[in-house]
Amino acid sequence: MAQSLFEKIWASHVVTPETDDTPAVLYIDLHLLHEVTTPQAFDLLRAKGLPVRRTDRCLATLDHSTPTVPVTTLKDLEVVSEPSAAKQVRQMEKNCKDFGIELRGFGSRDRGIVHVMGPELGATQPGATIVCGDSHTSTHGAFGALAFGIGTTEVGHVLATQCLLQRKPKTLAINVEGALPADVTAKDLILAIIGKIGVGGGTGHVIEYRGSAIRALSMEQRMTICNMSIEAGARAGMVAPDDTTYQYMAGRPLAPQGAKWDAAVAKWRQLPSDAGARFDKEVTLDASKLKPMVTFGTNPGMVIPIDGVVPQDDDPAFRKALAYMRVEAGKPLLGTPVDVVFIGSCTNGRLSDIRAAAKILRGRRVADRVRLLVVPGSAAVKREAEAEGLDEVVRAAGGEWREPGCSMCIGMNGDTVPSGKLSVSTSNRNFEGRQGAGARTVLASPVTAAAAAVKGAIADPREFAG
Amino acid sequence: MEPVKQIVSKTVVIPNDDIDTDQIIPARFLTTTTKEGLGRNLFADWRYEKDGRDRKDFALNRPENRGASVLVGGNNFGCGSSREHAPWALLDFGIRAVVSTEIADIFRSNSLKNGLVPVIVDATTHRWLLEHPGADVRIDVPSATIEVNGKAVAFPIDRFSRYCLVNGIDQLGYLLEQNAAISRYEQAHA
Ligand code: SF4
């Protein structure tokens, strides 16, 4: 029978099949770990006297609660961080040491946001099952992996058994045909998708993004798309691997090398969904009609084209969201004054994102009223960007160039948007208070964010074309 | 985990749709290494004024809701981050079941592992619950029903999760018993 990409990966990882009474036992190939969602899981192992079953399948780093001002030692950290954040980092170091897991911590050339680091190192591979105590684990699906976020109890399960108990999810095919217009990015595409299917539209499903528009995307763009699957309620989103995938991966330190590489690619070529594979649900979009997108409300489904107006809706929750954002139904967002611009995160903190923003910033100045923060997604992104002089472009424009980390995406590391201030952010969540208590967040692409920084107001990046 | 069989309580209603885990427990409270004490910061940004005083009009602060252990939310509850701190905070506060028309996957899975019962109901039952804050409800896990307005309404829960809840079984124990099968799998895929 014709199988989808998801079904092939699922079938090859079942240790014990599901029955009416019990979920499947699913084997996990790669477990990503960070400081925020693991301490209680390691405690569980200690309490039960259990070891980590496969330390070789763990990849650990520090990203969420770490500051983005220069910190190279734990001692520095205590100076700049909240005591609880420093304690969490110390605990992560201790847990990794006690259980024999290599930690890519401070001072590591590899350290970065876990979803930026995994692909960079070649740890993220097609056909694999990948989990992390983090909902944006869906990012890794860009490589044709089944990757999803789990809770801390499940982190404990994977540490102890390398397995998870799972019910087989449903599948949702999102077909995107046509070519994206200039200055319309992968971020705009995924925001448009979420706007179309809603923040609960993917609940219970694994999404496969398909069609000519998806095939044409680079790996970094595919990661941006898969990253925000969770914003549509889907735990996982995936793209079939192809030559773009293999070109990106070849030669990366944790990818197979030599003869093993050839064998792996031959195997990966069997992964794409068979012709005639069936999906539980299908949605189709025309990429050529899209425009740059911005959110106006307090969830990522509340999104409009940059030149659109805020819609009308009498639902009390909708009205509450508009009140929180201080925007008005029937009015455009274009021209709304902006206080903070954040370029970074696991959605848009990769080299191509920073390049795209720098193209607009080059030779221009950030408006006086705006604080611009550019935070590379990993130490590697930072090095590569600096090698191209992008840090200088950001600084010359009046922006801040920071150390890698989650930064203002989550506001638990010292980088926050002050209460009431409006932020244009390349991150993935515009929930109330996500970037700091009372902060108002507009999600956008790196070019739309850079345009806003220069104008001091929400602006159409297409004005800066050429 | 303690067994969870029946929950008899008044409801407390927070009618907002799409209540995300950043509202349930804001990220700045996640720099903790334990599960304890999170209830204090449950819904912190909705519950407290900037100076730390209680917001009188917020459902969890109203005296008539004190002790209610069934939380009714708007549509699509628990979306967003995978933080298990969300169910930990709810449980620490004293909430034992969450009712909505849709409950996000990761939040639901995290809840079940901690003995917080996710109850998904149809739109009509949901509307009635939203319109009758403080209603008496009775959740019966073995039969997977919630009694609302004198009527038992079934809610979906897979057999395994129900079995674990009712018997207070920790799923790790079950996984550890699979050790031989896991080793066989590893050998076959080495
Ligand atoms: S950048 Fe934001 S979304 Fe991504 S892992 Fe960090 S906190 Fe989560």
XYZ file of C-alpha atoms and ligand atoms in Angstrom:
664
model
C 0.000 0.000 0.000
C 1.192 3.522 -0.777
C 2.713 5.057 2.343
C 3.365 8.631 3.374
C 6.728 9.882 4.626
C 5.297 9.950 8.142
C 3.967 6.394 7.933
C 7.334 5.074 6.759
C 9.184 6.669 9.653
C 6.562 5.618 12.153
C 6.576 2.000 10.954
C 10.357 1.735 11.117
C 10.476 2.951 14.734
C 7.767 0.829 16.321
C 9.259 -1.342 19.049
C 5.883 -2.653 20.177
C 2.789 -1.943 18.045
C -0.206 -0.160 19.484
C -3.365 -2.037 20.436
C -6.767 -0.859 21.605
C -5.488 -1.043 25.144
C -1.950 0.244 24.827
C -0.124 2.898 22.822
C 2.821 2.021 20.601
C 6.325 1.952 22.022
C 8.253 4.191 19.644
C 12.040 4.238 19.430
C 13.718 7.667 19.514
C 16.899 8.199 17.507
C 17.916 11.613 18.775
C 17.107 13.361 22.053
C 17.862 17.072 22.305
C 18.197 18.500 25.792
C 18.274 22.002 27.250
C 18.346 23.487 30.728
C 14.701 24.497 31.184
C 12.725 21.298 30.624
C 15.144 18.665 31.909
C 16.032 19.183 35.604
C 12.929 17.437 36.943
C 13.502 14.550 34.496
C 17.028 13.955 35.746
C 15.632 14.105 39.297
C 13.235 11.329 38.371
C 16.108 9.165 37.159
C 18.023 9.829 40.353
C 15.006 8.999 42.488
C 14.585 5.678 40.691
C 18.272 4.909 40.465
C 18.141 4.701 36.659
C 20.971 5.479 34.227
C 20.557 7.232 30.863
C 20.096 4.376 28.412
C 21.815 5.912 25.374
C 24.027 8.897 26.142
C 25.247 8.648 22.533
C 21.777 9.642 21.328
C 21.620 12.795 23.452
C 22.608 16.240 22.245
C 22.611 18.829 25.021
C 23.059 22.581 25.115
C 22.207 25.778 26.997
C 19.937 28.243 25.237
C 16.693 29.336 26.883
C 17.696 30.988 30.121
C 21.197 32.015 29.091
C 21.917 35.710 28.617
C 22.962 37.077 25.224
C 25.578 39.423 26.609
C 29.042 37.853 26.476
C 29.379 35.058 29.029
C 32.135 32.533 28.750
C 32.298 31.153 32.260
C 29.817 30.203 34.924
C 31.185 32.980 37.077
C 30.253 35.589 34.469
C 26.816 34.069 34.394
C 26.255 34.668 38.081
C 27.050 38.321 37.562
C 24.605 38.884 34.711
C 21.780 36.437 35.372
C 19.010 35.976 37.834
C 20.104 33.551 40.540
C 17.447 31.030 39.502
C 18.619 31.041 35.858
C 22.230 30.601 36.912
C 21.169 27.759 39.166
C 19.337 26.097 36.302
C 22.431 26.287 34.116
C 24.612 24.906 36.903
C 22.123 22.091 37.390
C 22.278 21.262 33.662
C 26.070 21.074 33.815
C 25.866 18.794 36.824
C 23.169 16.577 35.322
C 25.090 16.091 32.093
C 28.257 15.334 34.006
C 26.602 12.920 36.444
C 24.846 11.006 33.665
C 27.669 11.040 31.133
C 26.095 13.311 28.509
C 28.275 15.661 26.523
C 27.093 19.254 27.016
C 27.707 21.880 24.375
C 27.773 24.616 26.984
C 29.536 27.908 27.478
C 32.761 27.999 25.575
C 31.621 25.332 23.108
C 31.970 26.315 19.463
C 28.700 24.510 18.833
C 26.427 26.095 21.436
C 23.192 27.476 20.086
C 19.435 27.302 20.175
C 18.855 23.586 20.194
C 16.890 23.669 16.918
C 19.578 25.653 15.159
C 22.438 23.573 16.510
C 21.097 20.078 15.685
C 20.835 20.657 11.923
C 24.112 22.586 11.814
C 25.991 19.686 13.326
C 24.394 17.164 10.997
C 22.709 15.456 13.954
C 19.294 16.059 12.402
C 18.828 13.400 9.726
C 16.098 12.216 7.369
C 14.017 9.288 8.524
C 14.941 9.780 12.174
C 12.697 10.194 15.194
C 13.762 13.285 17.128
C 12.344 14.660 20.366
C 13.099 17.465 22.787
C 11.352 19.024 25.745
C 10.461 21.907 23.498
C 7.515 22.387 21.174
C 9.605 23.830 18.333
C 11.296 20.482 17.856
C 9.029 20.381 14.816
C 11.811 22.422 13.120
C 13.835 19.265 12.450
C 11.013 17.881 10.306
C 12.461 20.051 7.508
C 14.918 17.200 6.927
C 12.227 14.560 6.555
C 12.502 13.505 10.188
C 9.608 12.846 12.557
C 10.393 15.448 15.191
C 8.129 16.623 17.977
C 8.083 18.316 21.358
C 7.517 16.405 24.567
C 6.991 17.266 28.227
C 9.452 16.773 31.031
C 7.983 13.456 32.187
C 8.522 12.153 28.662
C 12.062 13.548 28.670
C 12.565 11.217 31.627
C 11.025 8.332 29.680
C 13.392 8.855 26.762
C 16.428 9.261 29.001
C 15.627 6.014 30.768
C 14.376 3.873 27.878
C 15.106 5.740 24.608
C 11.405 5.180 23.892
C 8.070 6.934 24.149
C 4.518 5.694 24.435
C 2.617 7.180 21.523
C -0.712 6.911 19.770
C -0.335 7.208 16.026
C -1.328 10.754 14.998
C -3.351 11.642 11.901
C -1.788 13.202 8.823
C -2.432 16.541 7.175
C -1.012 17.378 3.737
C -0.479 21.080 3.052
C 0.117 21.554 -0.670
C 1.712 24.835 -1.671
C 2.014 25.381 -5.399
C 3.419 28.315 -7.352
C 6.404 30.563 -6.668
C 6.705 32.995 -3.754
C 6.895 36.617 -4.978
C 10.063 38.623 -4.240
C 10.396 39.704 -0.593
C 7.746 37.218 0.456
C 9.575 34.748 2.663
C 9.064 31.337 4.207
C 7.950 33.137 7.378
C 5.161 34.862 5.473
C 4.127 31.537 3.985
C 3.859 29.765 7.332
C 2.006 32.721 8.883
C -0.430 32.576 5.970
C -0.878 28.834 6.520
C -1.606 29.328 10.224
C -3.997 32.136 9.354
C -5.805 29.770 7.022
C -6.084 26.643 9.183
C -6.109 28.363 12.603
C -4.080 27.786 15.767
C -5.921 24.527 16.450
C -6.129 23.456 12.782
C -3.344 20.894 13.050
C -4.203 19.445 16.475
C -3.777 15.668 16.494
C -2.010 15.732 13.124
C 1.447 15.539 11.636
C 1.763 17.973 8.738
C 3.578 17.187 5.522
C 4.372 20.338 3.522
C 4.378 19.505 -0.173
C 4.205 21.077 -3.583
C 6.428 23.097 -5.907
C 6.725 26.095 -3.580
C 8.058 23.887 -0.782
C 10.467 22.023 -3.090
C 11.921 25.370 -4.150
C 12.773 26.390 -0.562
C 16.270 26.191 0.937
C 16.819 24.087 4.076
C 16.818 27.183 6.265
C 13.483 28.259 4.809
C 12.047 24.770 5.246
C 13.112 24.916 8.885
C 11.224 28.200 9.321
C 8.106 26.513 7.938
C 8.328 23.326 9.999
C 9.274 25.318 13.107
C 5.847 26.943 13.306
C 3.813 23.761 12.728
C 3.125 23.801 16.448
C 1.583 27.261 16.086
C -1.069 25.540 13.990
C -1.470 22.937 16.745
C 0.483 20.178 14.962
C 3.192 18.538 17.022
C 5.230 17.772 13.934
C 5.632 19.152 10.430
C 7.809 17.612 7.758
C 9.199 18.063 4.267
C 10.370 15.127 2.154
C 14.170 14.977 1.843
C 15.670 15.710 -1.563
C 18.933 16.923 -3.094
C 18.576 20.266 -1.293
C 18.584 18.308 1.971
C 21.607 16.183 1.083
C 23.592 19.173 -0.168
C 22.979 20.967 3.109
C 23.976 17.947 5.189
C 27.019 16.662 3.342
C 30.217 16.957 5.338
C 28.599 18.159 8.591
C 30.415 16.700 11.580
C 27.676 14.382 12.882
C 26.356 13.348 9.451
C 27.517 9.990 8.062
C 30.796 10.222 6.143
C 32.326 8.423 3.130
C 30.762 5.117 2.111
C 28.313 5.423 5.009
C 27.077 8.702 3.556
C 26.307 7.115 0.190
C 24.480 4.253 1.839
C 22.500 6.685 3.985
C 21.472 8.833 1.014
C 20.369 5.733 -0.907
C 18.162 4.830 2.064
C 16.833 8.363 2.504
C 15.778 8.452 -1.146
C 13.143 5.828 -0.268
C 11.520 8.106 2.301
C 9.326 10.548 0.325
C 5.613 9.770 0.318
C 4.626 7.276 -2.367
C 2.393 8.467 -5.179
C -1.131 7.858 -3.986
C -0.283 8.033 -0.295
C -3.397 9.007 1.629
C -3.681 11.814 4.157
C -6.449 12.298 6.681
C -6.812 15.933 5.649
C -5.515 18.109 2.798
C -5.212 21.863 2.385
C -3.985 23.736 -0.697
C -2.434 27.199 -0.998
C -1.211 29.302 -3.899
C 2.191 30.770 -3.018
C 2.174 33.262 -5.888
C -0.703 35.222 -4.314
C 1.018 35.775 -0.964
C 2.234 39.044 0.514
C 4.440 39.802 3.508
C 2.400 38.930 6.605
C 2.150 40.461 10.084
C 0.192 39.413 13.136
C -2.180 41.888 14.775
C -3.455 39.892 17.766
C -2.271 37.608 20.524
C -1.953 34.314 18.705
C -0.177 33.517 15.455
C -3.431 32.795 13.630
C -4.427 36.466 13.962
C -2.510 37.527 10.903
C -3.014 39.837 7.900
C -1.080 40.831 4.779
C 1.147 43.841 5.460
C -1.132 46.136 3.433
C -4.345 44.745 4.926
C -6.582 46.029 7.704
C -7.323 44.499 11.089
C -10.508 42.438 10.699
C -13.750 42.934 12.588
C -15.077 40.308 14.998
C -17.450 40.668 17.924
C -16.113 37.693 19.805
C -15.057 38.921 23.277
C -11.707 37.071 23.125
C -10.980 38.707 19.781
C -11.833 42.141 21.149
C -9.695 41.498 24.214
C -6.759 40.637 21.955
C -7.173 43.877 19.988
C -7.395 45.853 23.223
C -4.212 44.219 24.511
C -2.428 44.994 21.242
C -3.965 48.504 21.119
C -4.973 48.057 17.503
C -8.331 48.896 15.954
C -10.566 46.831 13.706
C -10.825 48.254 10.210
C -7.487 50.085 10.471
C -4.187 49.124 8.787
C -1.106 48.170 10.809
C 1.204 49.931 8.348
C 2.634 53.016 9.968
C 2.064 51.873 13.565
C 5.020 53.141 15.654
C 7.432 50.429 16.783
C 9.612 50.423 19.917
C 11.623 47.215 19.673
C 12.712 45.018 16.774
C 13.992 41.517 17.496
C 15.697 39.465 14.805
C 16.582 35.976 15.958
C 15.067 32.757 17.450
C 14.847 29.193 16.172
C 12.361 30.441 13.574
C 14.500 33.141 11.979
C 17.922 33.232 13.643
C 19.921 31.536 10.897
C 22.515 32.989 8.563
C 20.135 33.554 5.649
C 17.747 35.417 7.969
C 20.464 37.728 9.215
C 21.703 38.257 5.661
C 18.202 39.193 4.514
C 17.819 41.692 7.348
C 21.320 43.095 6.780
C 20.487 43.775 3.158
C 17.912 46.310 4.318
C 20.009 47.654 7.194
C 23.142 48.177 5.126
C 23.845 51.867 4.714
C 20.743 52.836 6.686
C 20.073 53.868 10.279
C 17.650 52.364 12.767
C 15.007 54.974 13.657
C 15.747 56.850 16.886
C 12.778 55.461 18.770
C 13.659 51.825 18.033
C 15.851 49.371 19.898
C 17.075 46.738 17.434
C 18.419 43.480 18.780
C 19.961 40.956 16.401
C 20.693 37.614 18.031
C 22.306 34.829 16.017
C 20.742 31.426 16.581
C 24.027 29.721 17.375
C 27.734 30.268 17.842
C 28.244 28.989 14.288
C 25.726 31.448 12.835
C 27.488 34.207 14.763
C 30.904 33.234 13.383
C 29.661 32.971 9.821
C 27.769 36.254 10.001
C 30.804 38.006 11.462
C 33.007 36.561 8.732
C 30.727 38.326 6.259
C 30.772 41.542 8.257
C 27.058 41.382 9.055
C 27.715 42.268 12.694
C 29.242 45.521 11.488
C 26.224 46.226 9.303
C 23.966 45.797 12.331
C 26.143 47.963 14.573
C 26.638 50.642 11.938
C 22.873 50.869 11.595
C 22.607 51.392 15.354
C 21.487 47.885 16.303
C 22.824 45.562 19.005
C 24.673 42.411 17.944
C 24.424 39.725 20.614
C 25.628 36.328 21.743
C 23.526 33.337 20.599
C 20.458 32.229 22.550
C 16.665 32.377 22.674
C 16.798 35.981 23.844
C 13.624 38.029 23.358
C 11.728 35.124 21.888
C 10.895 34.014 25.408
C 11.985 36.774 27.762
C 13.445 34.560 30.479
C 17.114 35.432 30.017
C 17.286 39.148 30.672
C 16.190 40.221 27.174
C 12.627 41.480 27.388
C 10.293 43.953 25.769
C 9.066 46.501 28.343
C 5.381 46.514 29.269
C 3.177 48.259 26.727
C 5.926 48.548 24.120
C 5.370 47.283 20.591
C 7.845 44.782 19.254
C 8.203 43.529 15.705
C 9.738 40.120 16.177
C 10.924 37.327 13.907
C 10.103 34.765 16.608
C 7.082 32.477 16.629
C 4.708 33.466 19.436
C 2.812 36.675 19.962
C 1.030 35.451 23.075
C 0.312 38.045 25.736
C 3.470 38.629 27.724
C 5.593 36.192 25.740
C 8.382 38.750 25.293
C 7.890 40.226 28.756
C 4.868 41.079 30.912
C 2.628 43.504 28.987
C 4.774 43.362 25.840
C 2.917 43.656 22.515
C 4.339 41.436 19.790
C 3.903 41.589 16.022
C 5.343 38.530 14.297
C 7.003 39.098 10.947
C 9.814 37.986 8.663
C 13.389 39.259 9.038
C 12.964 41.678 6.118
C 9.709 43.079 7.481
C 11.373 43.414 10.889
C 14.390 45.211 9.424
C 12.106 47.528 7.451
C 10.260 48.354 10.676
C 13.542 49.102 12.440
C 14.554 51.593 9.773
C 11.158 53.274 9.483
C 10.396 53.275 13.201
C 6.979 51.950 12.244
C 5.435 48.874 10.673
C 6.527 49.042 7.043
C 6.286 47.074 3.821
C 9.681 45.500 3.091
C 8.912 45.614 -0.632
C 9.529 49.364 -0.440
C 13.172 48.545 0.172
C 13.478 46.154 -2.742
C 16.530 46.329 -4.951
C 1.020 9.446 40.823
C -2.108 9.269 42.994
C -5.056 7.405 41.454
C -7.727 9.744 40.030
C -11.230 8.286 39.920
C -13.897 10.848 40.706
C -13.709 14.596 40.847
C -16.715 16.348 42.344
C -16.432 20.106 42.336
C -17.768 23.456 41.346
C -16.325 24.856 38.149
C -14.239 27.966 37.777
C -14.597 29.513 34.326
C -11.924 31.388 32.365
C -13.803 31.829 29.102
C -10.964 32.979 26.832
C -10.328 30.945 23.704
C -6.836 29.640 22.925
C -5.479 29.939 26.469
C -1.815 29.170 25.860
C 0.794 27.795 28.214
C 2.527 31.200 28.387
C -0.625 32.499 30.109
C -0.926 29.466 32.370
C 2.651 29.954 33.548
C 4.722 32.791 32.037
C 8.225 31.902 30.895
C 9.985 34.015 33.489
C 8.880 31.501 36.130
C 10.475 28.576 34.306
C 13.944 29.074 35.731
C 13.119 26.540 38.393
C 14.556 23.084 38.834
C 11.647 21.602 40.798
C 7.882 21.230 40.363
C 6.883 22.758 43.670
C 5.433 26.177 44.255
C 4.411 26.870 40.659
C 0.760 27.359 41.693
C 1.631 30.771 43.099
C 2.434 31.960 39.579
C -0.435 30.203 37.815
C -1.945 32.751 35.357
C 0.356 35.322 36.983
C -0.155 38.052 34.387
C -3.940 37.793 34.570
C -4.132 37.171 38.287
C -2.007 39.933 39.753
C -1.711 43.686 39.320
C 1.717 45.041 38.479
C 2.346 45.768 42.145
C 1.560 42.170 43.038
C -1.938 42.687 44.461
C -4.703 40.310 43.375
C -6.867 41.419 40.474
C -10.268 41.237 42.114
C -12.159 40.499 38.908
C -10.049 37.538 37.796
C -11.900 34.251 38.170
C -9.296 32.505 40.308
C -9.307 35.390 42.793
C -13.048 35.550 43.364
C -14.062 34.226 46.768
C -16.928 32.136 45.366
C -14.427 30.154 43.279
C -12.157 29.242 46.127
C -11.622 25.504 46.261
C -13.029 24.837 42.780
C -10.928 22.117 41.187
C -12.462 21.940 37.705
C -11.334 24.666 35.329
C -13.491 25.405 32.282
C -11.596 27.298 29.582
C -12.666 28.694 26.217
C -12.101 26.766 22.993
C -8.693 25.191 22.308
C -7.015 25.090 25.716
C -3.275 24.670 26.337
C -1.694 25.541 23.015
C 1.876 26.742 22.701
C 4.958 25.636 24.568
C 5.582 22.073 25.732
C 6.323 23.224 29.290
C 5.046 20.644 31.751
C 5.178 23.512 34.223
C 1.644 24.327 32.960
C -0.053 21.217 34.386
C 2.296 21.322 37.386
C 1.163 24.890 38.137
C -2.522 23.992 37.726
C -2.191 20.973 40.017
C -0.151 22.877 42.564
C -2.925 25.481 42.681
C -5.539 22.762 43.205
C -7.020 22.317 39.727
C -7.580 18.627 38.928
C -9.412 18.731 35.610
C -9.547 21.085 32.637
C -12.601 21.277 30.370
C -12.692 22.653 26.818
C -13.871 21.787 23.317
C -10.316 21.086 22.229
C -7.133 20.559 24.208
C -3.683 20.936 22.631
C -1.767 17.691 22.139
C 1.332 18.257 24.244
C -0.559 19.890 27.106
C -3.003 16.980 27.097
C -0.224 14.412 27.137
C 1.603 16.257 29.931
C -1.622 16.536 31.944
C -2.351 12.825 31.759
C 1.114 12.008 33.070
C 0.508 14.097 36.164
C -3.055 13.166 37.025
C -4.684 16.322 35.638
C -7.757 15.155 33.715
C -8.255 16.719 30.251
C -11.971 16.725 29.491
C -13.083 17.471 25.935
C -16.784 18.197 25.559
C -19.128 19.073 22.700
C -19.945 22.704 21.884
C -23.403 22.620 23.508
C -22.161 21.234 26.814
C -19.277 23.689 26.674
C -21.561 26.644 26.121
C -23.716 25.615 29.059
C -20.642 25.382 31.269
C -19.415 28.807 30.163
C -22.828 30.276 30.920
C -23.016 28.659 34.367
C -19.812 29.405 36.221
C -19.695 27.674 39.583
C -21.868 24.817 38.334
C -21.521 21.521 40.177
C -19.955 18.845 38.012
C -18.896 15.309 38.618
C -16.136 13.729 36.569
C -15.962 9.969 36.603
C -12.729 8.719 35.066
C -13.524 4.959 34.962
C -16.604 5.620 32.819
C -15.009 8.666 31.108
C -18.022 10.877 31.739
C -18.663 14.316 33.118
C -22.009 15.000 34.731
C -23.207 18.441 33.710
C -26.622 19.830 34.531
C -27.844 16.376 35.584
C -26.661 14.693 32.399
C -23.648 12.413 31.975
C -21.620 13.403 28.912
C -18.883 11.097 27.639
C -15.419 12.504 26.965
C -12.662 10.892 24.886
C -9.699 9.352 26.655
C -7.722 6.379 25.414
C -7.945 3.215 27.470
C -4.334 3.184 28.488
C -4.345 6.730 29.844
C -7.575 6.016 31.676
C -6.144 2.843 33.170
C -3.055 4.725 34.339
C -5.143 7.527 35.875
C -7.559 5.247 37.676
C -4.793 3.058 39.073
C -2.264 5.783 39.673
C 0.196 4.052 37.369
C 3.308 5.754 36.253
C 3.936 5.098 32.558
C 7.683 4.833 33.028
C 7.174 1.531 34.826
C 5.363 0.177 31.792
C 8.127 1.355 29.454
C 10.845 -0.165 31.612
C 9.091 -3.515 31.313
C 9.631 -3.277 27.546
C 13.376 -3.541 28.045
C 13.795 -6.838 26.176
C 11.858 -5.574 23.159
C 13.842 -2.330 23.166
C 17.134 -4.239 23.233
C 15.974 -6.413 20.344
C 15.050 -3.313 18.383
C 18.434 -1.748 19.067
C 20.262 -4.876 17.944
C 18.238 -5.105 14.752
C 18.888 -1.424 13.955
C 22.500 -1.081 15.100
S 14.082 30.529 20.218
Fe 12.116 30.729 21.219
S 10.826 29.158 20.372
Fe 12.928 28.677 19.810
S 13.610 27.241 21.366
Fe 14.159 29.293 22.041
S 12.462 29.993 23.302
Fe 11.756 28.215 22.142
